[in-house]
Coordinates of C-alpha atoms (C1' of nucleotides) in Angstrom, one line a residue:
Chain A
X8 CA -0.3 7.3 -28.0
X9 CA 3.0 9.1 -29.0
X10 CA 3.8 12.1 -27.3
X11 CA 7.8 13.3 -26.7
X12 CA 8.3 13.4 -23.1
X13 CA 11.7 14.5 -22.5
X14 CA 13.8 12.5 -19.8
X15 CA 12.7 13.6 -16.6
X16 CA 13.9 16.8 -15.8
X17 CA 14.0 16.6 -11.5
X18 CA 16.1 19.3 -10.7
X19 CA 15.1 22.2 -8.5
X20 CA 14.0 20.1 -5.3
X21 CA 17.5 19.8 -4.9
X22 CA 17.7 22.2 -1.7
X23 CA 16.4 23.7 0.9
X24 CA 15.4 26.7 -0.2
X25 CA 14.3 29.8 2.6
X26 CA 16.5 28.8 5.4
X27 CA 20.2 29.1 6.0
X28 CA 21.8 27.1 3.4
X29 CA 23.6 25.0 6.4
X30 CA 27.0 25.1 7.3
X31 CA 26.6 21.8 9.7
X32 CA 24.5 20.2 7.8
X33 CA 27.2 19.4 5.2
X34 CA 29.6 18.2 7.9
X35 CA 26.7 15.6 8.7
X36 CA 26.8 12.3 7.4
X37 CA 23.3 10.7 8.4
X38 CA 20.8 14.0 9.1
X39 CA 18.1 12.8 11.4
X40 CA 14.8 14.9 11.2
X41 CA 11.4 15.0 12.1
X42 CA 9.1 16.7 10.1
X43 CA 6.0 17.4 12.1
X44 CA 2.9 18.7 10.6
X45 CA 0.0 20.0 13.8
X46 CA -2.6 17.9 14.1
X47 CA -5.1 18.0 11.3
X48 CA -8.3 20.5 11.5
X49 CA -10.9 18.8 10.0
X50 CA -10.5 16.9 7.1
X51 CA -13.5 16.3 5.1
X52 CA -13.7 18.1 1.7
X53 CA -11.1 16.2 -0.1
X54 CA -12.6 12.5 1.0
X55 CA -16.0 13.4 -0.5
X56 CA -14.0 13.8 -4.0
X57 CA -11.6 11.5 -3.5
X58 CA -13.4 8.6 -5.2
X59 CA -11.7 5.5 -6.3
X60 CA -8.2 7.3 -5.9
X61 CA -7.0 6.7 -2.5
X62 CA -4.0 9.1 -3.6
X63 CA -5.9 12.2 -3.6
X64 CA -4.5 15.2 -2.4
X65 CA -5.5 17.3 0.1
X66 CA -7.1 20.7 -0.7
X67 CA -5.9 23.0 2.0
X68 CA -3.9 25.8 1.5
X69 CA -0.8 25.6 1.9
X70 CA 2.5 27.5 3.3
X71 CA 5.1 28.8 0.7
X72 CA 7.4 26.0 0.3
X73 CA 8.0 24.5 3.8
X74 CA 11.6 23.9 4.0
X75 CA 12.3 19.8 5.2
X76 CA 15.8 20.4 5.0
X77 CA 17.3 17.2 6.2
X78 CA 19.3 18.8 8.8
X79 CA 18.7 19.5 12.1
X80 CA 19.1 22.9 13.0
X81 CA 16.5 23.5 10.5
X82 CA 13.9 21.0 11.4
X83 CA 14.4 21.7 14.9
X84 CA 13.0 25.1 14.3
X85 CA 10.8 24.2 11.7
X86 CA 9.2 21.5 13.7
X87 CA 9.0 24.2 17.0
X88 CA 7.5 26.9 16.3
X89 CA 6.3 26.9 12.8
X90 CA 3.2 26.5 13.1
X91 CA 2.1 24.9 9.8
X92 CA -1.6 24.3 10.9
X93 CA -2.5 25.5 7.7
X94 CA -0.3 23.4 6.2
X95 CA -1.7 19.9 4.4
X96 CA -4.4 18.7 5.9
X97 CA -4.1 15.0 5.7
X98 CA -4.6 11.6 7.5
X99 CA -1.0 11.2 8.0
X100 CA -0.1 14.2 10.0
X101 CA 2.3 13.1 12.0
X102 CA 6.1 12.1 12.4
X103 CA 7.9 10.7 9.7
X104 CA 11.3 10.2 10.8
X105 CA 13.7 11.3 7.8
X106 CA 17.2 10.2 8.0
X107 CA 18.9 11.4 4.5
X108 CA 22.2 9.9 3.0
X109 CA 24.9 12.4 1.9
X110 CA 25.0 15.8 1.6
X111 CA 21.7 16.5 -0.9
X112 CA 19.5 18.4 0.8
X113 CA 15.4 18.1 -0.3
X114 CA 13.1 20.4 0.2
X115 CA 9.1 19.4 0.4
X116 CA 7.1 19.9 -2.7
X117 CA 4.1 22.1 -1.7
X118 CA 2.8 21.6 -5.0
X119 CA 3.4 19.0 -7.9
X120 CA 5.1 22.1 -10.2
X121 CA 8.0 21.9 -7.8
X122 CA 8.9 19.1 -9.1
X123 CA 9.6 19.9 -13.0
X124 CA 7.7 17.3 -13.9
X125 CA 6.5 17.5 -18.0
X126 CA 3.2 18.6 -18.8
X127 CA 2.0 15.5 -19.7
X128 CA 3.1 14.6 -16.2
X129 CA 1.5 17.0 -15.1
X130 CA -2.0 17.0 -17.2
X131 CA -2.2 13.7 -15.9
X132 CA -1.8 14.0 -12.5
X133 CA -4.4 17.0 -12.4
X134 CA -6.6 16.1 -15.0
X135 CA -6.1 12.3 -15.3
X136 CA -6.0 11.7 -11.6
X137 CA -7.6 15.0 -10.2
X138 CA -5.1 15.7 -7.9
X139 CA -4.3 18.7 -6.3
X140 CA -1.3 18.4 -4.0
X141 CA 1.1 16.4 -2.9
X142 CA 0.0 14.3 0.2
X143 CA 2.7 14.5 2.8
X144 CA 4.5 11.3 2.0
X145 CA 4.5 12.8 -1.5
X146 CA 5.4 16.1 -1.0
X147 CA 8.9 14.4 1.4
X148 CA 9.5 11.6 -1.1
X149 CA 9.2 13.0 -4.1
X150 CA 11.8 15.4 -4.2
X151 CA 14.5 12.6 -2.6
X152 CA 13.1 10.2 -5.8
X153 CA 13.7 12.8 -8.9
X154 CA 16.8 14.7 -7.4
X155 CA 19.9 13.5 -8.5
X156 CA 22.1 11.2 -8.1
X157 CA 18.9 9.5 -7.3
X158 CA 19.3 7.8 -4.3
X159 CA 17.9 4.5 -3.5
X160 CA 14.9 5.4 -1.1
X161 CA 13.2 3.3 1.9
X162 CA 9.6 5.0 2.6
X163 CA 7.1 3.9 5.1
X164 CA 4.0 5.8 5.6
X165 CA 0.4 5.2 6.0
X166 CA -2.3 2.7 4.6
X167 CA -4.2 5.2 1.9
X168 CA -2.0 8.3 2.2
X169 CA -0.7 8.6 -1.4
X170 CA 2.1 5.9 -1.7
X171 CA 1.3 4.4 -5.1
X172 CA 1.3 7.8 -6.9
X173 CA 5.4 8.2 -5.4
X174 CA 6.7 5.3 -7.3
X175 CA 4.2 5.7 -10.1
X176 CA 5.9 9.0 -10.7
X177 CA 8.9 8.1 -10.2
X178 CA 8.7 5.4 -12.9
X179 CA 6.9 8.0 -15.2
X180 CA 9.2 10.6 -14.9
X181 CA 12.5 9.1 -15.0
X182 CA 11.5 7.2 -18.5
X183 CA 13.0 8.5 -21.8
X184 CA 10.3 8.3 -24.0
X185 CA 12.6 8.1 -27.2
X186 CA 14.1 4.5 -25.9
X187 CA 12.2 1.5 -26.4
X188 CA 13.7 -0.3 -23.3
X189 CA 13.0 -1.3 -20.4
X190 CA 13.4 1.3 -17.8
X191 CA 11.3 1.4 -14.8
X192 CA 10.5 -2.4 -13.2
X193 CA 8.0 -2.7 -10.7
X194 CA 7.4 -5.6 -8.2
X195 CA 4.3 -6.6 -6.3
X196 CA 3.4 -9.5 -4.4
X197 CA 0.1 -10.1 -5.8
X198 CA -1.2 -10.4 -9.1
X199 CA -4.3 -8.2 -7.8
X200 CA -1.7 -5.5 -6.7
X201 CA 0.1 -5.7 -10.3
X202 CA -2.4 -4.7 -12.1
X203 CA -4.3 -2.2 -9.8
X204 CA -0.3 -0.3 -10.6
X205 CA -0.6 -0.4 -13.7
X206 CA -4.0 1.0 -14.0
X207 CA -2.8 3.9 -11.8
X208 CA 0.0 4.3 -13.9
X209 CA -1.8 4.4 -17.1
X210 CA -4.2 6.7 -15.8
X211 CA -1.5 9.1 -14.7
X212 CA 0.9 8.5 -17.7
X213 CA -1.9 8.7 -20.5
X214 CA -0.3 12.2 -22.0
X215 CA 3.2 10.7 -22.0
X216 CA 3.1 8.5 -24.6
X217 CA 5.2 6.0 -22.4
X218 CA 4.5 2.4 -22.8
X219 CA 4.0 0.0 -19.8
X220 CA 3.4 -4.2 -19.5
X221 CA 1.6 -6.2 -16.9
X222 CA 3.6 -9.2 -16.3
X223 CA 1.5 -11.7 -14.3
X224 CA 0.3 -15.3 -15.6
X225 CA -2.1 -15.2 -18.7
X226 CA -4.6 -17.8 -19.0
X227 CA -2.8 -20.9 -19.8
X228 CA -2.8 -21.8 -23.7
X229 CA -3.5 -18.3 -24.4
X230 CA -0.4 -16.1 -25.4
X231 CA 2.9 -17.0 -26.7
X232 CA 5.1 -19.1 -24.4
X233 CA 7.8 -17.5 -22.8
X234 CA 10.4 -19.0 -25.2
X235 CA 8.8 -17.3 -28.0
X236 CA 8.1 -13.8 -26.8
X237 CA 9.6 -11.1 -28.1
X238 CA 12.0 -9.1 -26.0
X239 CA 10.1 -6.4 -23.7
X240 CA 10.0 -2.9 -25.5
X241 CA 8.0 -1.7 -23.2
X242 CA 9.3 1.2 -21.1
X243 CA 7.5 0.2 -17.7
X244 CA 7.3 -3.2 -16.6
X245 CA 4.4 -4.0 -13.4
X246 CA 4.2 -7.8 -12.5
X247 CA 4.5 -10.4 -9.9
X248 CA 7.4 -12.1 -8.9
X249 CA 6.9 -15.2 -10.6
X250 CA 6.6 -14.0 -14.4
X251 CA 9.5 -11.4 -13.9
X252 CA 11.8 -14.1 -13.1
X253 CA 10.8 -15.9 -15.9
X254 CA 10.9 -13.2 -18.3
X255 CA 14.3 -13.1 -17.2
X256 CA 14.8 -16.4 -17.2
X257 CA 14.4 -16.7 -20.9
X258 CA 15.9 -13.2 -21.4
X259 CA 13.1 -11.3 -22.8
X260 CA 13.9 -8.9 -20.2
X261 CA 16.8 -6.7 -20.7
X262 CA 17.8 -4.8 -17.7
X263 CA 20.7 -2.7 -19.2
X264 CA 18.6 0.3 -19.6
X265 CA 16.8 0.5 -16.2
X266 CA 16.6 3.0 -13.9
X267 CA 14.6 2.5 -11.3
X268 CA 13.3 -0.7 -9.6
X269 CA 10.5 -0.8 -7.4
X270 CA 9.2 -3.1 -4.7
X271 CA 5.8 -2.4 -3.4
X272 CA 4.8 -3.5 -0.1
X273 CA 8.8 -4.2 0.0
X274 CA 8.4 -5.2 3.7
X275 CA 7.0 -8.8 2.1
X276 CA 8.8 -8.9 -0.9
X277 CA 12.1 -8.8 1.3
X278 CA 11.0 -11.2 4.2
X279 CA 12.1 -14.8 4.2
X280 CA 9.2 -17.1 3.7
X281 CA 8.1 -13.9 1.9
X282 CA 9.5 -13.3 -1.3
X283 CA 13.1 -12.3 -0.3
X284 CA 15.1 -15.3 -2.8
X285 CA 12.7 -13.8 -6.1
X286 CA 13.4 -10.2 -5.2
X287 CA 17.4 -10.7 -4.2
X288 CA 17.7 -12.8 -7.5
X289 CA 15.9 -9.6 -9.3
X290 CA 18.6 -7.4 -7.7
X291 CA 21.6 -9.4 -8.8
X292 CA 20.7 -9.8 -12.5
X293 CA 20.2 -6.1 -12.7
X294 CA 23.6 -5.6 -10.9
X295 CA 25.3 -7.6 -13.5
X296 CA 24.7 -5.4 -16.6
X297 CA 24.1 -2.5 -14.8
X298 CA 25.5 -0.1 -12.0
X299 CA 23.3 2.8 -11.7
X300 CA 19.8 1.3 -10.8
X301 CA 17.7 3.4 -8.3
X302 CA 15.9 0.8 -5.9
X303 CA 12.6 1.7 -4.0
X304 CA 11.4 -0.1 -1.1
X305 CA 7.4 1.2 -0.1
X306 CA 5.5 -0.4 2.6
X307 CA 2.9 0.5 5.6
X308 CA 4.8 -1.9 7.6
X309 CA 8.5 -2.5 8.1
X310 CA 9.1 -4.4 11.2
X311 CA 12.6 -4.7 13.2
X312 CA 14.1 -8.1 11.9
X313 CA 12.8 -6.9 8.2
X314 CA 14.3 -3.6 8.7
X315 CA 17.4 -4.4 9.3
X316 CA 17.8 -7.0 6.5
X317 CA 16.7 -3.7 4.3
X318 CA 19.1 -1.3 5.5
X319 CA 21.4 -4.3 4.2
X320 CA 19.9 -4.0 0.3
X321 CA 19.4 -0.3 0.2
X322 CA 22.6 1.0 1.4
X323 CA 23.7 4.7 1.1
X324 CA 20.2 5.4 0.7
X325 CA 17.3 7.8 2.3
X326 CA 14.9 6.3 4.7
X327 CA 11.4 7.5 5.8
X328 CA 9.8 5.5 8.8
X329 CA 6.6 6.4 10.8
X330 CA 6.4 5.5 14.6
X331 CA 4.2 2.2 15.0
X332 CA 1.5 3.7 17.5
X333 CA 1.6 6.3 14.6
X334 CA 0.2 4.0 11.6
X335 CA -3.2 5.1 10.9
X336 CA -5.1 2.8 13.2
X337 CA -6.7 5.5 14.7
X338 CA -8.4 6.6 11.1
X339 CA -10.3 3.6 11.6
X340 CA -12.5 2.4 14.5
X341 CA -12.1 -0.9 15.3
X342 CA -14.2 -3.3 17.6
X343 CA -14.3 -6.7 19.0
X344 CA -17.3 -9.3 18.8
X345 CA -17.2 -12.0 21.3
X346 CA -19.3 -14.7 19.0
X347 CA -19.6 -18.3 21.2
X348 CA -19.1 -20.8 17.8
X349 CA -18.7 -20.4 14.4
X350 CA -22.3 -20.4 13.7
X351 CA -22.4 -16.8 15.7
X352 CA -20.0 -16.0 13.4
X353 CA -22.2 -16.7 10.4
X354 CA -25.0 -14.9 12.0
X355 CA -23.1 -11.7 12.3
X356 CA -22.3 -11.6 8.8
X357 CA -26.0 -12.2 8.2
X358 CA -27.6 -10.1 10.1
X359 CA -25.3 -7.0 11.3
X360 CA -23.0 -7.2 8.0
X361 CA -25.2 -7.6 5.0
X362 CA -28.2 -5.6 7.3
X363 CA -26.0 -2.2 7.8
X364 CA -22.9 -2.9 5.2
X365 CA -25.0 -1.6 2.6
X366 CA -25.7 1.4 4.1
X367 CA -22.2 2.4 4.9
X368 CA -20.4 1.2 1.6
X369 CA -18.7 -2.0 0.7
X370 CA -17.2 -4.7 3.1
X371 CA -14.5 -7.0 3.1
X372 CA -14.6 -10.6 5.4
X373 CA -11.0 -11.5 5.7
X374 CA -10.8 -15.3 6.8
X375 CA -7.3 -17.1 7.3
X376 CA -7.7 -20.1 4.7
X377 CA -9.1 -20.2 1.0
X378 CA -11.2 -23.2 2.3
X379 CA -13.3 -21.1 5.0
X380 CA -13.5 -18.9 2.2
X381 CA -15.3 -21.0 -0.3
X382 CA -16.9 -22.6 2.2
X383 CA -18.1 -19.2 3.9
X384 CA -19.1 -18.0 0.3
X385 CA -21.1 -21.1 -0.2
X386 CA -22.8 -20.7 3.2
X387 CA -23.9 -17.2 2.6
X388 CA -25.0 -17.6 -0.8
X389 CA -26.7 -20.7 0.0
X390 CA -29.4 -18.9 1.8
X391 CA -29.3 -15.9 -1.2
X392 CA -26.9 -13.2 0.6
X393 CA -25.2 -12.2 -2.4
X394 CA -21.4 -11.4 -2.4
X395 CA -18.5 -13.1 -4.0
X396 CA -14.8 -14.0 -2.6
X397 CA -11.3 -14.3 -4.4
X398 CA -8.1 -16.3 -3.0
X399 CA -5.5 -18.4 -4.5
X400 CA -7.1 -21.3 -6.0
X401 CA -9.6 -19.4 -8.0
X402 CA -8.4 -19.4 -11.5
X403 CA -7.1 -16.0 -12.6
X404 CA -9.5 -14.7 -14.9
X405 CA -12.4 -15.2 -12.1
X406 CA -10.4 -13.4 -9.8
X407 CA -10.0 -10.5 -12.3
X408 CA -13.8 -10.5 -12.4
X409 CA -14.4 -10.9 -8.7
X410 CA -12.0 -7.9 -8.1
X411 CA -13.8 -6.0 -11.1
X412 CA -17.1 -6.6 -10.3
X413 CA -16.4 -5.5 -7.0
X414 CA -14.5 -2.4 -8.0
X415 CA -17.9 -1.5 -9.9
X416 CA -19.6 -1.8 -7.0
X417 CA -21.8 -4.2 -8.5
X418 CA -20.9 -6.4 -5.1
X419 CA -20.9 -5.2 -1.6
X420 CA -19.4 -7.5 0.6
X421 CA -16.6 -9.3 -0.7
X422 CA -14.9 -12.5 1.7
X423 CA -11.3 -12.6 0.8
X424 CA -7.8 -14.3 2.4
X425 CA -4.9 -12.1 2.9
X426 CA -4.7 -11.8 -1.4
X427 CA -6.1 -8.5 -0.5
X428 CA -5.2 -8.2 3.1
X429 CA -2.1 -5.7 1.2
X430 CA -2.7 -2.2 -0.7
X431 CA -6.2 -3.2 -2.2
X432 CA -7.6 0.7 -2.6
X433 CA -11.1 0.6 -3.0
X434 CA -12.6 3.9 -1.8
X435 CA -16.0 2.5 -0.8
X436 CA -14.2 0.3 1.5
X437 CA -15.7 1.2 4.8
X438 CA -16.2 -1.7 6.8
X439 CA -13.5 -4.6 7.3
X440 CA -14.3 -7.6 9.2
X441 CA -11.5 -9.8 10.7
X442 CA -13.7 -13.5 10.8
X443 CA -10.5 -14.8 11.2
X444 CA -7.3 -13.3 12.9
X445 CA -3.9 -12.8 11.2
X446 CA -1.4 -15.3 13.3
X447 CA 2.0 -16.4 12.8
X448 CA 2.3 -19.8 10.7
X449 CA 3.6 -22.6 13.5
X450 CA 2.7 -19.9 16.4
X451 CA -1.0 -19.5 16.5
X452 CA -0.4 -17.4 19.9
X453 CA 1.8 -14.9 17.8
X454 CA -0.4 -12.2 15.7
X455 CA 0.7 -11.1 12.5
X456 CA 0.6 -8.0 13.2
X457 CA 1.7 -6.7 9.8
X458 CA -1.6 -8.2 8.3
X459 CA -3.2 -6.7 10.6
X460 CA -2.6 -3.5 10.1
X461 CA -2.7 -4.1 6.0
X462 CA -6.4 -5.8 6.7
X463 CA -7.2 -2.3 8.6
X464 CA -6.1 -0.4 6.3
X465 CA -8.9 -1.5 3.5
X466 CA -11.4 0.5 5.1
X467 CA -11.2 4.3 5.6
X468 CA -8.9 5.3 2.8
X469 CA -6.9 7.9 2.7
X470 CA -8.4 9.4 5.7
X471 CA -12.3 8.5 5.2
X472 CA -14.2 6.9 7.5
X473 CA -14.1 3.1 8.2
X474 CA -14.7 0.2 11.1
X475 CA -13.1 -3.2 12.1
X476 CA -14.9 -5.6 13.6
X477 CA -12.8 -8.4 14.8
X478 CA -14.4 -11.8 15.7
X479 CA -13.9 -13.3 18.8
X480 CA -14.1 -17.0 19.3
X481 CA -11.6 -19.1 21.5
X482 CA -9.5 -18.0 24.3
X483 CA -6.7 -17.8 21.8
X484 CA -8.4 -15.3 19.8
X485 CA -8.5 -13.2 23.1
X486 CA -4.6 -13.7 23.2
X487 CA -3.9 -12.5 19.8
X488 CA -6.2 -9.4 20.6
X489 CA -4.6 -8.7 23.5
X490 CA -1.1 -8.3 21.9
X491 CA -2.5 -6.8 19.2
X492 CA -4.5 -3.6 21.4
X493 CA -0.8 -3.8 23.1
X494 CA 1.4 -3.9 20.5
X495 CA -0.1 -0.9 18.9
X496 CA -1.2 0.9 21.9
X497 CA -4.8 1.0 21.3
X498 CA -7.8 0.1 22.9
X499 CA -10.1 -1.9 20.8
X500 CA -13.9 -1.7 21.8
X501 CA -16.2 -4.5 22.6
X502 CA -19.6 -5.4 21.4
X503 CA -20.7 -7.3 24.7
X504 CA -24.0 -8.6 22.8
X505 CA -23.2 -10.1 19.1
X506 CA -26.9 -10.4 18.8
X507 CA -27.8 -6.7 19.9
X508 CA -28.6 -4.7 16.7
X509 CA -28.3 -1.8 18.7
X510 CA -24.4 -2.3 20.0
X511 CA -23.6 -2.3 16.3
X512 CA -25.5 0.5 15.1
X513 CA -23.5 2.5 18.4
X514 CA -20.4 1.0 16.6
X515 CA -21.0 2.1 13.5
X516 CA -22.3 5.7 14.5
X517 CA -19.2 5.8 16.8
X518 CA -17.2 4.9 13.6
X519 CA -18.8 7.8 11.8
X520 CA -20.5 5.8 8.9
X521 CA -23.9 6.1 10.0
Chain B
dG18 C1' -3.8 -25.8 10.3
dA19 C1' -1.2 -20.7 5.6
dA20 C1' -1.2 -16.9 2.5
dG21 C1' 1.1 -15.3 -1.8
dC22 C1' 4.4 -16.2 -6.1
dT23 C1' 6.3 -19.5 -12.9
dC24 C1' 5.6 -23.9 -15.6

DNA sequence: GAAGCTC
């Protein structure tokens, strides 16, 4: 696959264009702005073509090149009185909170031609992908990505709305397909998550000609060691911490030529007892041969003590956050089962999961250890429930086949710890079950409420349907739901009866799916 | 009592 992609060509996004250029803008350091889209008409048509892409635009027409200038004269009236109902109809209408760096201003892509992307960029994006607009995260990123000086960018925005295809194109478009470097480096916290990248980036890039390498662990005795490798020609590099720094490590991976450095789900690649020492040594090596690397930071969640310890890596940069209460748990209907012992548990699964999962699409049974997950597995499959489960221990090339197998659809319920709990996007992912809930290492009182929301946000993407049932077994499980309904301001419904197949059916039909 | 990440 050769092709001649020029070097990205990102101009044109670079201002605001109906609207006042601003006078006070320019005499504003830090813009703050709020661009507001009305609260979505119904939003169907999409979701029924949106497949295995959770990145699918939305189809609605929209307004002529909205200005988001990032100033606030011009949001103030744009956000007023402009009524943009016809504008895109997606699950994340609502506030993202912009606050810009500098003096650049950005205007929202309406469309992906806005951007002067190459037509192989392009081709791929509408015929590779089938897309057809920029979401909204896409449409407000975007532009702040491929204008120069390409500022580093902090972006937070919902579970399924569209954020893979930002960095992906960011990557893609800022390679120079002539130079057989390094140029784009991409970080994920799970091998799972690495390659389901790469996939979306070869699918989008296949016109480009650019070239692109997984780095995660191979099978050991397979493949050259490290010591041996060749240097990395490739021009995009997707892979887990671990293998990066060890690339590095041996240096097989130059970093004089890249541009732009991603971290996915950066929240947890930047937290301590996350993977803040890999990703900070990451930084530093490219900051020795190299001054001009664009960093991107992309997560659902970024909470207070992690934000500020961002604001510290990405300075000088653009930031997008979205209001907690705002983050897409209301896409999903979510439920609690009061089950008396584990056994209840088991039943539930039995006869309420595997009975109606089927009928509304595939299921994943998130449980807090990679023992209760074998041990779950074994349980089910004992008495012929069929369904398969993936965590850490399982050697890599069965978790490959777990997650293919169930990306086939060839399974329907899959029992997984929190390997998956981040950015899994598996359209026919409609029902999530919470067997166990997400707490706080050493403070089982304290929810995670980060997983949480991640574990949520398998089911109903980008803006389909979906349910959560979480299960409900000591007092301390009431605790943690408690905080949780509080913390996010929602009240989560309970199934009085774990045995009445009627209460779930209500669920479900309440949830949409049946 | 943890999950994920090189060898």
């Amino acid at each position: 696959m050769e092709n001649e992609t020029p070097e990205s060509k990102p101009t044109n996004v670079t201002k605001s264009t109906e609207s006042t250029e601003s006078t006070e803008a320019e005499s504003t350091k830090n813009n703050s702005v709020e661009a507001t889209a009305k609260p979505s008409e119904p939003r169907r048509a999409w979701a029924d073509e949106a497949d295995d892409d959770d990145e699918l635009a939305a189809s609605s027409p929209s307004p002529a090149s909205s200005s988001l200038g990032l100033d606030l004269d011009e949001l103030a009236i744009d956000d007023s009185k402009k009524k943009k109902a016809d504008s895109l109809d997606e699950p994340e209408d609502s506030n993202i909170k912009a606050v810009t760096s500098g003096h650049t201003l950005y205007s929202t892509a309406m469309t992906f031609e806005d951007l002067n992307l190459s037509t192989e960029l392009l081709k791929g994006l509408y015929v590779g992908m089938n897309f057809k607009r920029p979401s909204k995260i896409q449409s407000i990123s975007l532009p702040m990505i491929l204008t120069p000086p390409h500022k580093d960018l902090v972006a937070q925005a919902h579970n399924g709305s569209g954020k893979t295809t930002c960095f992906v194109l960011g990557m893609l478009s800022r390679v120079d397909v002539k130079l057989r470097e390094p140029q784009a480096l991409c970080i994920c916290p799970t091998r799972e998550l690495a390659i389901q990248n790469l996939e979306v980036l070869m699918k989008m890039g296949q016109f480009t000609g650019i070239t692109s390498v997984l780095a995660v662990p191979e099978k050991p005795g397979v493949g050259v060691p490290t010591h041996k490798m060749p240097p990395v020609t490739a021009q995009i590099v997707i892979g887990t911490p671990g293998t990066i720094g060890k690339w590095l490590g041996h240096g097989k991976l130059g970093m004089r030529a890249l541009k732009i450095l991603v971290f996915d789900e950066a929240d947890h690649m930047l937290a301590e007892g996350g993977f803040r020492d890999d990703s900070l040594k990451v930084i530093k090596a490219i900051e020795k041969v190299n001054k001009h690397c664009q960093v991107l930071l992309f997560s659902a969640t970024f909470n207070d003590v992690v934000k500020s310890f961002v604001s510290r890596v990405v300075r000088d940069g653009n930031q997008l956050f979205v209001k907690k209460e705002e983050l897409s748990l209301d896409v999903v209907k979510q439920y609690k089962v009061h089950c008396p012992d584990e056994l209840a548990k088991i039943s539930v699964i039995r006869d309420k999961i595997f009975e109606y999962g089927d009928k509304v699409g595939q299921t994943i049974v998130f449980v807090r250890t990679r023992t209760s997950a074998a041990a779950l597995h074994e349980s089910l499959a004992k008495d012929g429930y069929v369904c398969t489960s993936i965590h850490g221990t399982i050697d890599h090339e069965n978790r490959d086949k777990v997650v293919k197998e169930f990306r086939e659809g060839l399974t329907k319920v899959l029992i997984s710890t929190d390997i998956l709990a981040r950015g899994f996007d598996q359209s026919q992912v409609n029902l999530v079950v919470n067997y166990d809930l997400p707490f706080i290492h050493d403070h089982r009182a304290e929810p995670d409420y980060e997983v949480y929301l991640h574990r949520c946000g398998r089911a109903g993407r980008f803006g389909r349907k979906g349910a959560v049932f979480n299960f409900l077994r000591t007092d301390n499980d009431y605790v943690l739901m408690d905080k949780i309904q509080r913390h996010f301001g929602h009240q989560v419904h309970e199934i009085h009866d774990w045995r009445s197949d009627q209460q779930f059916e209500d669920a479900l039909k309440a949830a949409g799916l049946l």
